[in-house]
Amino acid sequence: MTSVIVIGAQWGDEGKGKITDYLAGQADMVLRCQGGSNAGHTIVANGQKYALHLIPSGILNPDTACVVGNGVVLDLKVVLDEIEMLKAQGLSVKNLVISDKAHIIMPYHYIMDEYQESLKGDKKIGTTKRGIGPAYMDKTARQGIRLLDLLAWEPFLEKLEYNLREKNIIFECAGLPVISGEAKEQLIAEYAAYREQIMPYVGETVYLVNEALQARKKLLFEGAQGSLLDLDHGTYPYVTSSNTVAAGSCTGVGIGPTAINRVLGIAKAYCTRVGEGPFPTELIDDMGEKIRSLGGEFGVTTGRPRRVGWFDSVVVRYSALVNGMTDLCITKLDILDTLPEIKICTAYRCNGEIITRMPSTLEALAECTPVYETLPGWLCDTTECRMFRDLPVNAQKYILRLEELVGLPVSMVAVGAERDSTIVRREMF
Ligand code: IMP
């Protein structure tokens, strides 16, 4: 039995989709465990680019089972569009199973997301406005609608009735259009159509996944968002509404922590963040602009320009801790190919003190300024490198320094978006 969790070690967009797709060729099953269509995982394989939000990035491998677990919040329109997009490109989706316990994102969750953000004013989180927070709120309030309700239909109508009653009170107070009469009938008709289309893909996944474990299959868990966006361990409240750390993968599909062998943290060779919230190494200058443009740092889901900064080893060390990481993968190394000098944040200076741990309050974090170490760049193309020894010496030194600062082996390095632009130093399966 080998189970590997792929997890974001920064604020998301680290390249988990590419690495999951690469490793999926060796896995029997790929699983999404939390989050929803706020995630945007880009895969480039055989010259074709795929942007996936909900379907596991293993779907390009016809022999790999793909599971969307109970921990995911599901936008039915997005997942059905994604299925159609894959089919139109000649890909098979017959290996896709979605947990009947997954909660459904409803149109009123989108409205609530938008409304809550507008109320927060300059304290807004900068959400993806995909209804993620409000859907998880209904889940924890024990009034969410699950796929199994939709399939049974009567429970769907009953729960919808309750939820609309509650949401309409809020909408009325907020001066927003209520969902009643014709709008409600339209919503019911829309979901009746989704029900028919999604039915073939819905199943009981807890036994399926545990039986795969017992049969010593190789399981690959595809984390969404990054560890610093975790509801408990991230830069709260500037986080997403699910547990993005490795432990969330267990609850998100219904397996125990003893089933996990390896936790592979994915970190960019620099760092990015979308939305609001602290980002100690952020570059608000020409260098930030340059890296954003070299790295194509614009959100897959929202198209928003990403905030860009230097690699922050305080953040990644903290991530390693809260995830029980065993390995590190550094992505987008090639984006730094043309920089004469590269900085790494080794610690923070906070109220005259040098600290190497993440402070727990945002106020303390706001007081922190990065302590940098500067390394010489390598000023040559790394995109054709396929072995660690092929990398220019300064690029090797950069990776080895990251390894030292984080305290984990860098087992993989990505030097391009294509599946094959990957250097493996230590096999995962
Ligand atoms: P939400 O998940 O849409 O509620 O957004 C909460 C925060 O998480 C915002 O700062 C988003 O920009 C961020 N976020 C959510 N999903 C992703 C992702 O897949 N990549 C990067 N940031 C994300």
Tab-separated table of C-alpha atoms and ligand atoms in Angstrom:
chain	number	residue	atom	x	y	z
A	1	MET	CA	0.000	0.000	0.000
A	2	THR	CA	1.304	3.451	-0.907
A	3	SER	CA	-0.716	6.584	-0.352
A	4	VAL	CA	0.701	9.945	-1.298
A	5	ILE	CA	-0.896	13.273	-0.481
A	6	VAL	CA	-0.010	16.175	-2.762
A	7	ILE	CA	-0.439	19.355	-0.762
A	8	GLY	CA	0.083	23.070	-1.403
A	9	ALA	CA	2.842	24.418	0.852
A	10	GLN	CA	2.102	28.116	0.272
A	11	TRP	CA	-1.098	30.064	-0.572
A	12	GLY	CA	-2.318	27.871	-3.427
A	13	ASP	CA	-1.507	27.778	-7.152
A	14	GLU	CA	1.750	25.943	-6.476
A	15	GLY	CA	1.342	23.574	-9.426
A	16	LYS	CA	-0.438	20.703	-7.666
A	17	GLY	CA	-2.401	19.884	-10.836
A	18	LYS	CA	0.728	19.370	-12.908
A	19	ILE	CA	2.387	17.198	-10.257
A	20	THR	CA	-0.808	15.193	-9.647
A	21	ASP	CA	-1.116	14.586	-13.382
A	22	TYR	CA	2.548	13.489	-13.509
A	23	LEU	CA	2.170	11.069	-10.588
A	24	ALA	CA	-1.280	9.868	-11.698
A	25	GLY	CA	0.401	7.691	-14.320
A	26	GLN	CA	1.810	5.605	-11.431
A	27	ALA	CA	-1.337	5.647	-9.265
A	28	ASP	CA	-4.439	3.452	-9.313
A	29	MET	CA	-6.710	6.106	-7.859
A	30	VAL	CA	-6.609	9.928	-7.660
A	31	LEU	CA	-8.823	11.688	-5.129
A	32	ARG	CA	-10.051	15.244	-4.508
A	33	CYS	CA	-10.944	15.668	-0.841
A	34	GLN	CA	-11.915	19.280	-0.096
A	35	GLY	CA	-12.603	22.679	-1.616
A	36	GLY	CA	-14.631	23.148	-4.743
A	37	SER	CA	-14.499	25.078	-7.962
A	38	ASN	CA	-12.440	27.789	-6.239
A	39	ALA	CA	-9.529	25.516	-7.199
A	40	GLY	CA	-8.036	25.781	-10.656
A	41	HIS	CA	-5.619	23.039	-11.625
A	42	THR	CA	-3.838	23.414	-14.940
A	43	ILE	CA	-2.414	20.439	-16.774
A	44	VAL	CA	-0.429	20.527	-19.992
A	45	ALA	CA	-0.068	17.124	-21.596
A	46	ASN	CA	0.655	16.137	-25.192
A	47	GLY	CA	0.638	19.789	-26.219
A	48	GLN	CA	-2.912	20.283	-24.907
A	49	LYS	CA	-3.855	22.516	-21.967
A	50	TYR	CA	-6.630	21.534	-19.547
A	51	ALA	CA	-7.989	23.744	-16.742
A	52	LEU	CA	-9.795	21.639	-14.165
A	53	HIS	CA	-11.679	22.918	-11.143
A	54	LEU	CA	-13.388	19.867	-9.670
A	55	ILE	CA	-12.461	16.716	-11.527
A	56	PRO	CA	-9.233	15.160	-10.183
A	57	SER	CA	-6.166	15.878	-12.297
A	58	GLY	CA	-5.724	12.121	-12.793
A	59	ILE	CA	-8.575	12.072	-15.322
A	60	LEU	CA	-6.180	12.231	-18.296
A	61	ASN	CA	-4.996	8.736	-17.423
A	62	PRO	CA	-7.675	6.321	-18.642
A	63	ASP	CA	-6.609	3.560	-16.235
A	64	THR	CA	-6.735	5.730	-13.113
A	65	ALA	CA	-9.900	5.818	-11.003
A	66	CYS	CA	-10.867	9.379	-10.070
A	67	VAL	CA	-12.797	10.054	-6.886
A	68	VAL	CA	-14.391	13.288	-5.714
A	69	GLY	CA	-14.766	12.792	-1.974
A	70	ASN	CA	-17.411	13.773	0.574
A	71	GLY	CA	-15.325	16.769	1.710
A	72	VAL	CA	-15.727	18.575	-1.607
A	73	VAL	CA	-18.459	21.187	-2.164
A	74	LEU	CA	-19.827	20.596	-5.618
A	75	ASP	CA	-21.029	23.108	-8.167
A	76	LEU	CA	-23.049	20.839	-10.438
A	77	LYS	CA	-22.907	23.136	-13.444
A	78	VAL	CA	-19.109	23.349	-13.223
A	79	VAL	CA	-18.613	19.604	-12.872
A	80	LEU	CA	-21.046	18.791	-15.698
A	81	ASP	CA	-19.380	21.359	-17.983
A	82	GLU	CA	-16.010	19.859	-17.123
A	83	ILE	CA	-17.270	16.350	-17.983
A	84	GLU	CA	-18.562	17.654	-21.341
A	85	MET	CA	-15.288	19.498	-22.039
A	86	LEU	CA	-13.271	16.322	-21.410
A	87	LYS	CA	-15.606	14.187	-23.519
A	88	ALA	CA	-15.436	16.736	-26.361
A	89	GLN	CA	-11.651	16.334	-26.282
A	90	GLY	CA	-12.051	12.583	-26.653
A	91	LEU	CA	-11.209	11.744	-23.040
A	92	SER	CA	-12.987	9.108	-21.023
A	93	VAL	CA	-14.746	10.048	-17.786
A	94	LYS	CA	-16.042	6.572	-17.061
A	95	ASN	CA	-13.585	6.253	-14.154
A	96	LEU	CA	-15.067	9.215	-12.300
A	97	VAL	CA	-17.012	8.605	-9.072
A	98	ILE	CA	-18.413	11.456	-6.978
A	99	SER	CA	-19.314	10.835	-3.341
A	100	ASP	CA	-23.039	10.854	-2.650
A	101	LYS	CA	-22.181	12.671	0.595
A	102	ALA	CA	-20.619	15.668	-1.164
A	103	HIS	CA	-22.500	18.903	-0.486
A	104	ILE	CA	-23.963	20.899	-3.350
A	105	ILE	CA	-23.207	24.567	-3.951
A	106	MET	CA	-26.537	26.244	-4.685
A	107	PRO	CA	-27.142	29.555	-6.521
A	108	TYR	CA	-27.965	31.264	-3.208
A	109	HIS	CA	-24.460	30.424	-1.960
A	110	TYR	CA	-23.051	32.561	-4.779
A	111	ILE	CA	-25.294	35.462	-3.764
A	112	MET	CA	-24.338	35.061	-0.090
A	113	ASP	CA	-20.612	34.983	-0.971
A	114	GLU	CA	-20.913	38.228	-2.932
A	115	TYR	CA	-23.067	39.839	-0.228
A	116	GLN	CA	-20.809	38.838	2.692
A	117	GLU	CA	-17.781	40.190	0.847
A	118	SER	CA	-19.536	43.493	0.148
A	119	LEU	CA	-20.470	43.853	3.847
A	120	LYS	CA	-16.841	43.402	4.878
A	121	GLY	CA	-15.749	46.468	2.896
A	122	ASP	CA	-11.972	46.943	3.132
A	123	LYS	CA	-11.777	43.834	5.343
A	124	LYS	CA	-12.993	41.669	2.486
A	125	ILE	CA	-11.292	38.289	2.057
A	126	GLY	CA	-11.059	38.458	-1.712
A	127	THR	CA	-12.869	35.151	-2.198
A	128	THR	CA	-13.244	33.533	-5.596
A	129	LYS	CA	-17.008	34.241	-5.283
A	130	ARG	CA	-17.791	30.623	-6.073
A	131	GLY	CA	-20.070	30.199	-3.043
A	132	ILE	CA	-17.490	28.103	-1.184
A	133	GLY	CA	-17.740	29.721	2.284
A	134	PRO	CA	-21.566	29.848	2.370
A	135	ALA	CA	-21.822	26.202	1.201
A	136	TYR	CA	-19.481	25.060	4.002
A	137	MET	CA	-21.467	27.264	6.425
A	138	ASP	CA	-24.642	25.339	5.567
A	139	LYS	CA	-22.725	22.076	5.926
A	140	THR	CA	-21.567	22.924	9.466
A	141	ALA	CA	-25.014	24.335	10.312
A	142	ARG	CA	-26.338	20.885	9.341
A	143	GLN	CA	-28.661	22.188	6.697
A	144	GLY	CA	-26.576	21.568	3.576
A	145	ILE	CA	-27.980	19.700	0.601
A	146	ARG	CA	-26.028	16.623	-0.399
A	147	LEU	CA	-25.949	14.703	-3.657
A	148	LEU	CA	-27.821	11.864	-1.986
A	149	ASP	CA	-30.666	14.328	-1.249
A	150	LEU	CA	-30.746	15.363	-4.878
A	151	LEU	CA	-30.874	11.761	-6.059
A	152	ALA	CA	-33.717	10.924	-3.667
A	153	TRP	CA	-35.434	14.189	-4.819
A	154	GLU	CA	-38.027	14.593	-1.991
A	155	PRO	CA	-35.308	15.391	0.609
A	156	PHE	CA	-33.838	17.850	-1.897
A	157	LEU	CA	-37.158	19.718	-2.194
A	158	GLU	CA	-37.666	19.684	1.569
A	159	LYS	CA	-34.173	21.026	2.350
A	160	LEU	CA	-34.370	23.556	-0.441
A	161	GLU	CA	-37.615	24.865	1.060
A	162	TYR	CA	-35.952	25.415	4.441
A	163	ASN	CA	-32.840	26.997	2.953
A	164	LEU	CA	-34.811	29.347	0.715
A	165	ARG	CA	-36.951	30.444	3.651
A	166	GLU	CA	-33.799	31.312	5.593
A	167	LYS	CA	-31.882	32.901	2.701
A	168	ASN	CA	-34.894	34.907	1.526
A	169	ILE	CA	-35.133	36.577	4.955
A	170	ILE	CA	-31.518	37.723	4.534
A	171	PHE	CA	-32.034	38.730	0.890
A	172	GLU	CA	-35.109	40.748	1.799
A	173	CYS	CA	-33.249	42.619	4.557
A	174	ALA	CA	-30.335	43.221	2.182
A	175	GLY	CA	-32.607	44.525	-0.564
A	176	LEU	CA	-31.633	41.633	-2.846
A	177	PRO	CA	-34.112	39.751	-5.071
A	178	VAL	CA	-35.677	36.806	-3.216
A	179	ILE	CA	-35.824	33.346	-4.763
A	180	SER	CA	-39.525	32.572	-4.917
A	181	GLY	CA	-42.324	32.057	-7.447
A	182	GLU	CA	-40.990	31.679	-10.962
A	183	ALA	CA	-37.338	31.989	-9.866
A	184	LYS	CA	-37.840	29.098	-7.445
A	185	GLU	CA	-39.588	26.979	-10.100
A	186	GLN	CA	-36.710	27.652	-12.493
A	187	LEU	CA	-34.186	26.645	-9.855
A	188	ILE	CA	-36.073	23.382	-9.211
A	189	ALA	CA	-36.241	22.643	-12.942
A	190	GLU	CA	-32.503	23.365	-13.304
A	191	TYR	CA	-31.637	20.919	-10.519
A	192	ALA	CA	-34.023	18.278	-11.869
A	193	ALA	CA	-32.003	18.387	-15.103
A	194	TYR	CA	-28.659	18.261	-13.231
A	195	ARG	CA	-29.950	15.267	-11.264
A	196	GLU	CA	-30.411	13.237	-14.446
A	197	GLN	CA	-27.014	14.210	-15.811
A	198	ILE	CA	-24.955	13.691	-12.650
A	199	MET	CA	-26.600	10.416	-11.561
A	200	PRO	CA	-24.266	8.063	-13.503
A	201	TYR	CA	-21.241	9.512	-11.727
A	202	VAL	CA	-22.524	9.446	-8.136
A	203	GLY	CA	-21.634	6.593	-5.824
A	204	GLU	CA	-20.723	5.464	-2.343
A	205	THR	CA	-17.011	6.238	-2.127
A	206	VAL	CA	-15.947	5.432	1.461
A	207	TYR	CA	-15.975	1.648	0.893
A	208	LEU	CA	-14.591	2.081	-2.615
A	209	VAL	CA	-11.542	3.976	-1.312
A	210	ASN	CA	-10.971	1.721	1.701
A	211	GLU	CA	-11.269	-1.398	-0.438
A	212	ALA	CA	-8.653	0.067	-2.774
A	213	LEU	CA	-6.382	0.590	0.254
A	214	GLN	CA	-6.960	-2.981	1.421
A	215	ALA	CA	-6.179	-4.267	-2.071
A	216	ARG	CA	-2.820	-2.452	-1.756
A	217	LYS	CA	-3.615	-0.057	-4.575
A	218	LYS	CA	-1.661	3.157	-5.006
A	219	LEU	CA	-3.658	6.188	-3.956
A	220	LEU	CA	-2.852	9.782	-4.803
A	221	PHE	CA	-4.659	12.572	-2.929
A	222	GLU	CA	-4.836	15.893	-4.747
A	223	GLY	CA	-4.936	18.760	-2.273
A	224	ALA	CA	-6.638	21.988	-3.268
A	225	GLN	CA	-5.621	25.524	-2.272
A	226	GLY	CA	-2.561	25.859	-0.023
A	227	SER	CA	-1.718	25.183	3.612
A	228	LEU	CA	-1.662	28.894	4.451
A	229	LEU	CA	-5.304	29.054	3.290
A	230	ASP	CA	-6.304	26.311	5.755
A	231	LEU	CA	-9.286	27.233	7.919
A	232	ASP	CA	-7.415	26.355	11.140
A	233	HIS	CA	-3.754	26.764	10.289
A	234	GLY	CA	-3.772	29.488	7.635
A	235	THR	CA	-3.699	33.263	7.923
A	236	TYR	CA	-7.250	33.388	9.366
A	237	PRO	CA	-9.624	35.025	8.437
A	238	TYR	CA	-7.883	35.388	5.049
A	239	VAL	CA	-8.313	31.704	4.303
A	240	THR	CA	-10.699	29.369	2.532
A	241	SER	CA	-13.448	27.476	4.366
A	242	SER	CA	-11.993	23.971	4.403
A	243	ASN	CA	-9.034	22.122	5.910
A	244	THR	CA	-6.504	22.240	3.123
A	245	VAL	CA	-3.768	20.532	5.159
A	246	ALA	CA	-3.000	16.824	4.750
A	247	ALA	CA	-5.341	15.782	7.562
A	248	GLY	CA	-8.254	17.233	5.546
A	249	SER	CA	-7.588	14.586	2.907
A	250	CYS	CA	-8.461	11.857	5.423
A	251	THR	CA	-11.802	13.295	6.531
A	252	GLY	CA	-12.532	14.379	2.967
A	253	VAL	CA	-12.701	10.807	1.698
A	254	GLY	CA	-13.207	8.741	4.861
A	255	ILE	CA	-9.856	7.091	5.570
A	256	GLY	CA	-7.734	7.018	8.720
A	257	PRO	CA	-4.397	8.861	9.096
A	258	THR	CA	-2.551	5.539	9.320
A	259	ALA	CA	-3.298	4.976	5.629
A	260	ILE	CA	-0.943	7.762	4.546
A	261	ASN	CA	2.682	7.026	3.695
A	262	ARG	CA	3.992	10.192	2.097
A	263	VAL	CA	3.012	13.856	2.129
A	264	LEU	CA	4.500	15.740	-0.803
A	265	GLY	CA	4.461	19.507	-0.282
A	266	ILE	CA	4.396	21.540	-3.465
A	267	ALA	CA	6.014	24.985	-3.350
A	268	LYS	CA	6.825	27.400	-6.127
A	269	ALA	CA	10.476	28.464	-6.423
A	270	TYR	CA	9.101	31.877	-5.435
A	271	CYS	CA	5.707	32.594	-3.875
A	272	THR	CA	2.273	33.879	-4.895
A	273	ARG	CA	-1.033	34.708	-3.262
A	274	VAL	CA	-4.475	35.634	-4.653
A	275	GLY	CA	-6.938	37.655	-2.618
A	276	GLU	CA	-6.340	39.684	0.509
A	277	GLY	CA	-4.281	38.875	3.603
A	278	PRO	CA	-0.696	39.001	4.822
A	279	PHE	CA	2.184	38.124	2.511
A	280	PRO	CA	5.523	39.076	4.130
A	281	THR	CA	7.740	38.586	1.058
A	282	GLU	CA	5.384	40.326	-1.390
A	283	LEU	CA	7.167	42.358	-4.090
A	284	ILE	CA	5.297	45.520	-4.980
A	285	ASP	CA	7.898	46.679	-7.462
A	286	ASP	CA	9.311	46.004	-10.924
A	287	MET	CA	10.727	42.660	-9.812
A	288	GLY	CA	7.234	41.556	-8.695
A	289	GLU	CA	5.834	42.673	-12.047
A	290	LYS	CA	8.625	40.822	-13.880
A	291	ILE	CA	8.080	37.516	-12.054
A	292	ARG	CA	4.281	37.831	-12.493
A	293	SER	CA	4.711	38.246	-16.212
A	294	LEU	CA	7.408	35.519	-16.573
A	295	GLY	CA	5.331	33.100	-14.504
A	296	GLY	CA	1.979	33.948	-16.098
A	297	GLU	CA	0.666	34.584	-12.598
A	298	PHE	CA	-3.025	35.109	-13.252
A	299	GLY	CA	-5.729	33.026	-11.545
A	300	VAL	CA	-7.088	29.974	-13.426
A	301	THR	CA	-10.502	30.430	-11.770
A	302	THR	CA	-10.877	34.213	-11.601
A	303	GLY	CA	-8.220	35.580	-13.981
A	304	ARG	CA	-7.084	37.917	-11.170
A	305	PRO	CA	-3.390	38.924	-11.198
A	306	ARG	CA	-1.627	37.029	-8.424
A	307	ARG	CA	0.476	38.830	-5.830
A	308	VAL	CA	4.113	37.764	-6.201
A	309	GLY	CA	7.034	37.511	-3.757
A	310	TRP	CA	10.272	35.693	-2.943
A	311	PHE	CA	10.362	32.162	-1.507
A	312	ASP	CA	9.512	32.335	2.184
A	313	SER	CA	11.145	29.490	4.105
A	314	VAL	CA	9.349	30.472	7.342
A	315	VAL	CA	6.039	29.769	5.589
A	316	VAL	CA	7.150	26.501	4.004
A	317	ARG	CA	8.757	25.239	7.242
A	318	TYR	CA	5.473	25.924	9.054
A	319	SER	CA	3.619	24.146	6.267
A	320	ALA	CA	5.941	21.156	6.572
A	321	LEU	CA	5.051	20.986	10.254
A	322	VAL	CA	1.253	21.209	10.059
A	323	ASN	CA	1.133	18.699	7.213
A	324	GLY	CA	3.683	16.175	8.449
A	325	MET	CA	5.404	16.598	5.098
A	326	THR	CA	7.910	13.961	4.063
A	327	ASP	CA	9.031	15.453	0.739
A	328	LEU	CA	9.104	18.730	-1.084
A	329	CYS	CA	8.574	19.502	-4.759
A	330	ILE	CA	9.782	22.846	-6.116
A	331	THR	CA	7.828	24.033	-9.152
A	332	LYS	CA	8.368	26.781	-11.743
A	333	LEU	CA	12.134	26.858	-11.217
A	334	ASP	CA	12.504	27.889	-14.880
A	335	ILE	CA	10.642	31.161	-14.201
A	336	LEU	CA	13.757	32.344	-12.341
A	337	ASP	CA	16.098	31.438	-15.250
A	338	THR	CA	16.727	35.054	-16.312
A	339	LEU	CA	17.174	36.649	-12.875
A	340	PRO	CA	20.751	37.664	-11.989
A	341	GLU	CA	20.025	37.378	-8.248
A	342	ILE	CA	17.419	35.485	-6.268
A	343	LYS	CA	16.357	36.129	-2.692
A	344	ILE	CA	15.159	33.645	-0.096
A	345	CYS	CA	13.484	34.716	3.124
A	346	THR	CA	15.186	32.801	5.934
A	347	ALA	CA	13.533	34.460	8.944
A	348	TYR	CA	11.480	37.489	10.001
A	349	ARG	CA	12.546	40.570	11.870
A	350	CYS	CA	9.756	41.333	14.311
A	351	ASN	CA	9.926	44.207	16.841
A	352	GLY	CA	13.732	44.095	16.815
A	353	GLU	CA	13.909	40.325	17.195
A	354	ILE	CA	14.818	37.686	14.606
A	355	ILE	CA	12.218	34.910	14.535
A	356	THR	CA	12.071	31.731	12.474
A	357	ARG	CA	8.495	30.733	13.391
A	358	MET	CA	5.204	31.978	11.974
A	359	PRO	CA	3.545	34.328	14.455
A	360	SER	CA	-0.028	33.295	15.206
A	361	THR	CA	-1.705	36.693	14.991
A	362	LEU	CA	-2.133	38.784	11.885
A	363	GLU	CA	-1.076	41.837	13.867
A	364	ALA	CA	2.276	40.238	14.743
A	365	LEU	CA	2.700	39.012	11.171
A	366	ALA	CA	2.063	42.546	9.910
A	367	GLU	CA	5.015	43.702	12.054
A	368	CYS	CA	7.334	41.170	10.406
A	369	THR	CA	9.777	42.086	7.700
A	370	PRO	CA	11.662	39.366	5.851
A	371	VAL	CA	15.326	38.639	6.462
A	372	TYR	CA	16.773	37.791	3.065
A	373	GLU	CA	19.692	35.791	1.830
A	374	THR	CA	20.711	36.524	-1.767
A	375	LEU	CA	21.916	33.803	-4.084
A	376	PRO	CA	23.367	34.283	-7.572
A	377	GLY	CA	21.057	33.337	-10.450
A	378	TRP	CA	22.035	30.829	-13.143
A	379	LEU	CA	21.099	32.896	-16.203
A	380	CYS	CA	20.433	29.972	-18.515
A	381	ASP	CA	17.514	27.890	-19.702
A	382	THR	CA	16.551	24.995	-17.422
A	383	THR	CA	13.452	23.834	-19.314
A	384	GLU	CA	15.241	20.940	-21.031
A	385	CYS	CA	16.810	19.591	-17.815
A	386	ARG	CA	15.469	16.174	-16.848
A	387	MET	CA	18.010	15.154	-14.204
A	388	PHE	CA	19.156	17.123	-11.177
A	389	ARG	CA	22.736	17.016	-12.454
A	390	ASP	CA	21.583	18.654	-15.745
A	391	LEU	CA	20.659	21.819	-13.841
A	392	PRO	CA	23.192	24.680	-13.825
A	393	VAL	CA	25.285	24.626	-10.637
A	394	ASN	CA	23.654	27.780	-9.231
A	395	ALA	CA	20.181	26.292	-9.733
A	396	GLN	CA	21.325	23.135	-7.912
A	397	LYS	CA	22.697	25.287	-5.098
A	398	TYR	CA	19.379	27.169	-4.893
A	399	ILE	CA	17.431	23.915	-4.548
A	400	LEU	CA	19.879	22.507	-2.001
A	401	ARG	CA	19.597	25.695	0.058
A	402	LEU	CA	15.789	25.456	0.047
A	403	GLU	CA	16.127	21.835	1.143
A	404	GLU	CA	18.368	22.914	4.014
A	405	LEU	CA	16.145	25.803	5.110
A	406	VAL	CA	12.927	23.769	5.051
A	407	GLY	CA	14.559	20.644	6.438
A	408	LEU	CA	13.033	18.262	3.890
A	409	PRO	CA	14.354	16.508	0.793
A	410	VAL	CA	13.408	18.183	-2.483
A	411	SER	CA	12.292	15.019	-4.241
A	412	MET	CA	10.904	16.639	-7.377
A	413	VAL	CA	11.586	19.809	-9.362
A	414	ALA	CA	9.379	21.201	-12.160
A	415	VAL	CA	11.033	23.181	-14.961
A	416	GLY	CA	8.018	23.807	-17.207
A	417	ALA	CA	4.275	23.353	-17.510
A	418	GLU	CA	4.454	20.186	-19.648
A	419	ARG	CA	4.045	16.862	-17.858
A	420	ASP	CA	7.541	15.784	-18.887
A	421	SER	CA	9.277	18.959	-17.725
A	422	THR	CA	9.884	17.293	-14.378
A	423	ILE	CA	12.984	16.175	-12.508
A	424	VAL	CA	12.534	13.289	-10.086
A	425	ARG	CA	15.189	12.798	-7.417
A	426	ARG	CA	13.221	10.376	-5.264
A	427	GLU	CA	10.295	8.281	-6.524
A	428	MET	CA	6.946	8.781	-4.775
A	429	PHE	CA	5.430	5.346	-5.402
B	1	IMP	P1	-12.799	31.129	-1.267
B	1	IMP	O1	-12.169	29.792	-1.163
B	1	IMP	O2	-13.393	31.415	-2.620
B	1	IMP	O3	-13.751	31.394	-0.146
B	1	IMP	O4	-11.635	32.233	-1.098
B	1	IMP	C1	-10.929	32.426	0.123
B	1	IMP	C2	-9.470	32.779	-0.139
B	1	IMP	O5	-8.805	31.653	-0.683
B	1	IMP	C3	-9.274	33.905	-1.152
B	1	IMP	O6	-8.124	34.630	-0.790
B	1	IMP	C4	-9.000	33.168	-2.450
B	1	IMP	O7	-8.259	33.940	-3.365
B	1	IMP	C5	-8.214	31.981	-1.930
B	1	IMP	N1	-8.317	30.801	-2.791
B	1	IMP	C6	-9.342	29.937	-2.860
B	1	IMP	N2	-9.070	28.957	-3.730
B	1	IMP	C7	-7.837	29.188	-4.201
B	1	IMP	C8	-6.981	28.481	-5.105
B	1	IMP	O8	-7.305	27.421	-5.647
B	1	IMP	N3	-5.769	29.043	-5.322
B	1	IMP	C9	-5.364	30.194	-4.715
B	1	IMP	N4	-6.119	30.869	-3.846
B	1	IMP	C10	-7.350	30.371	-3.591
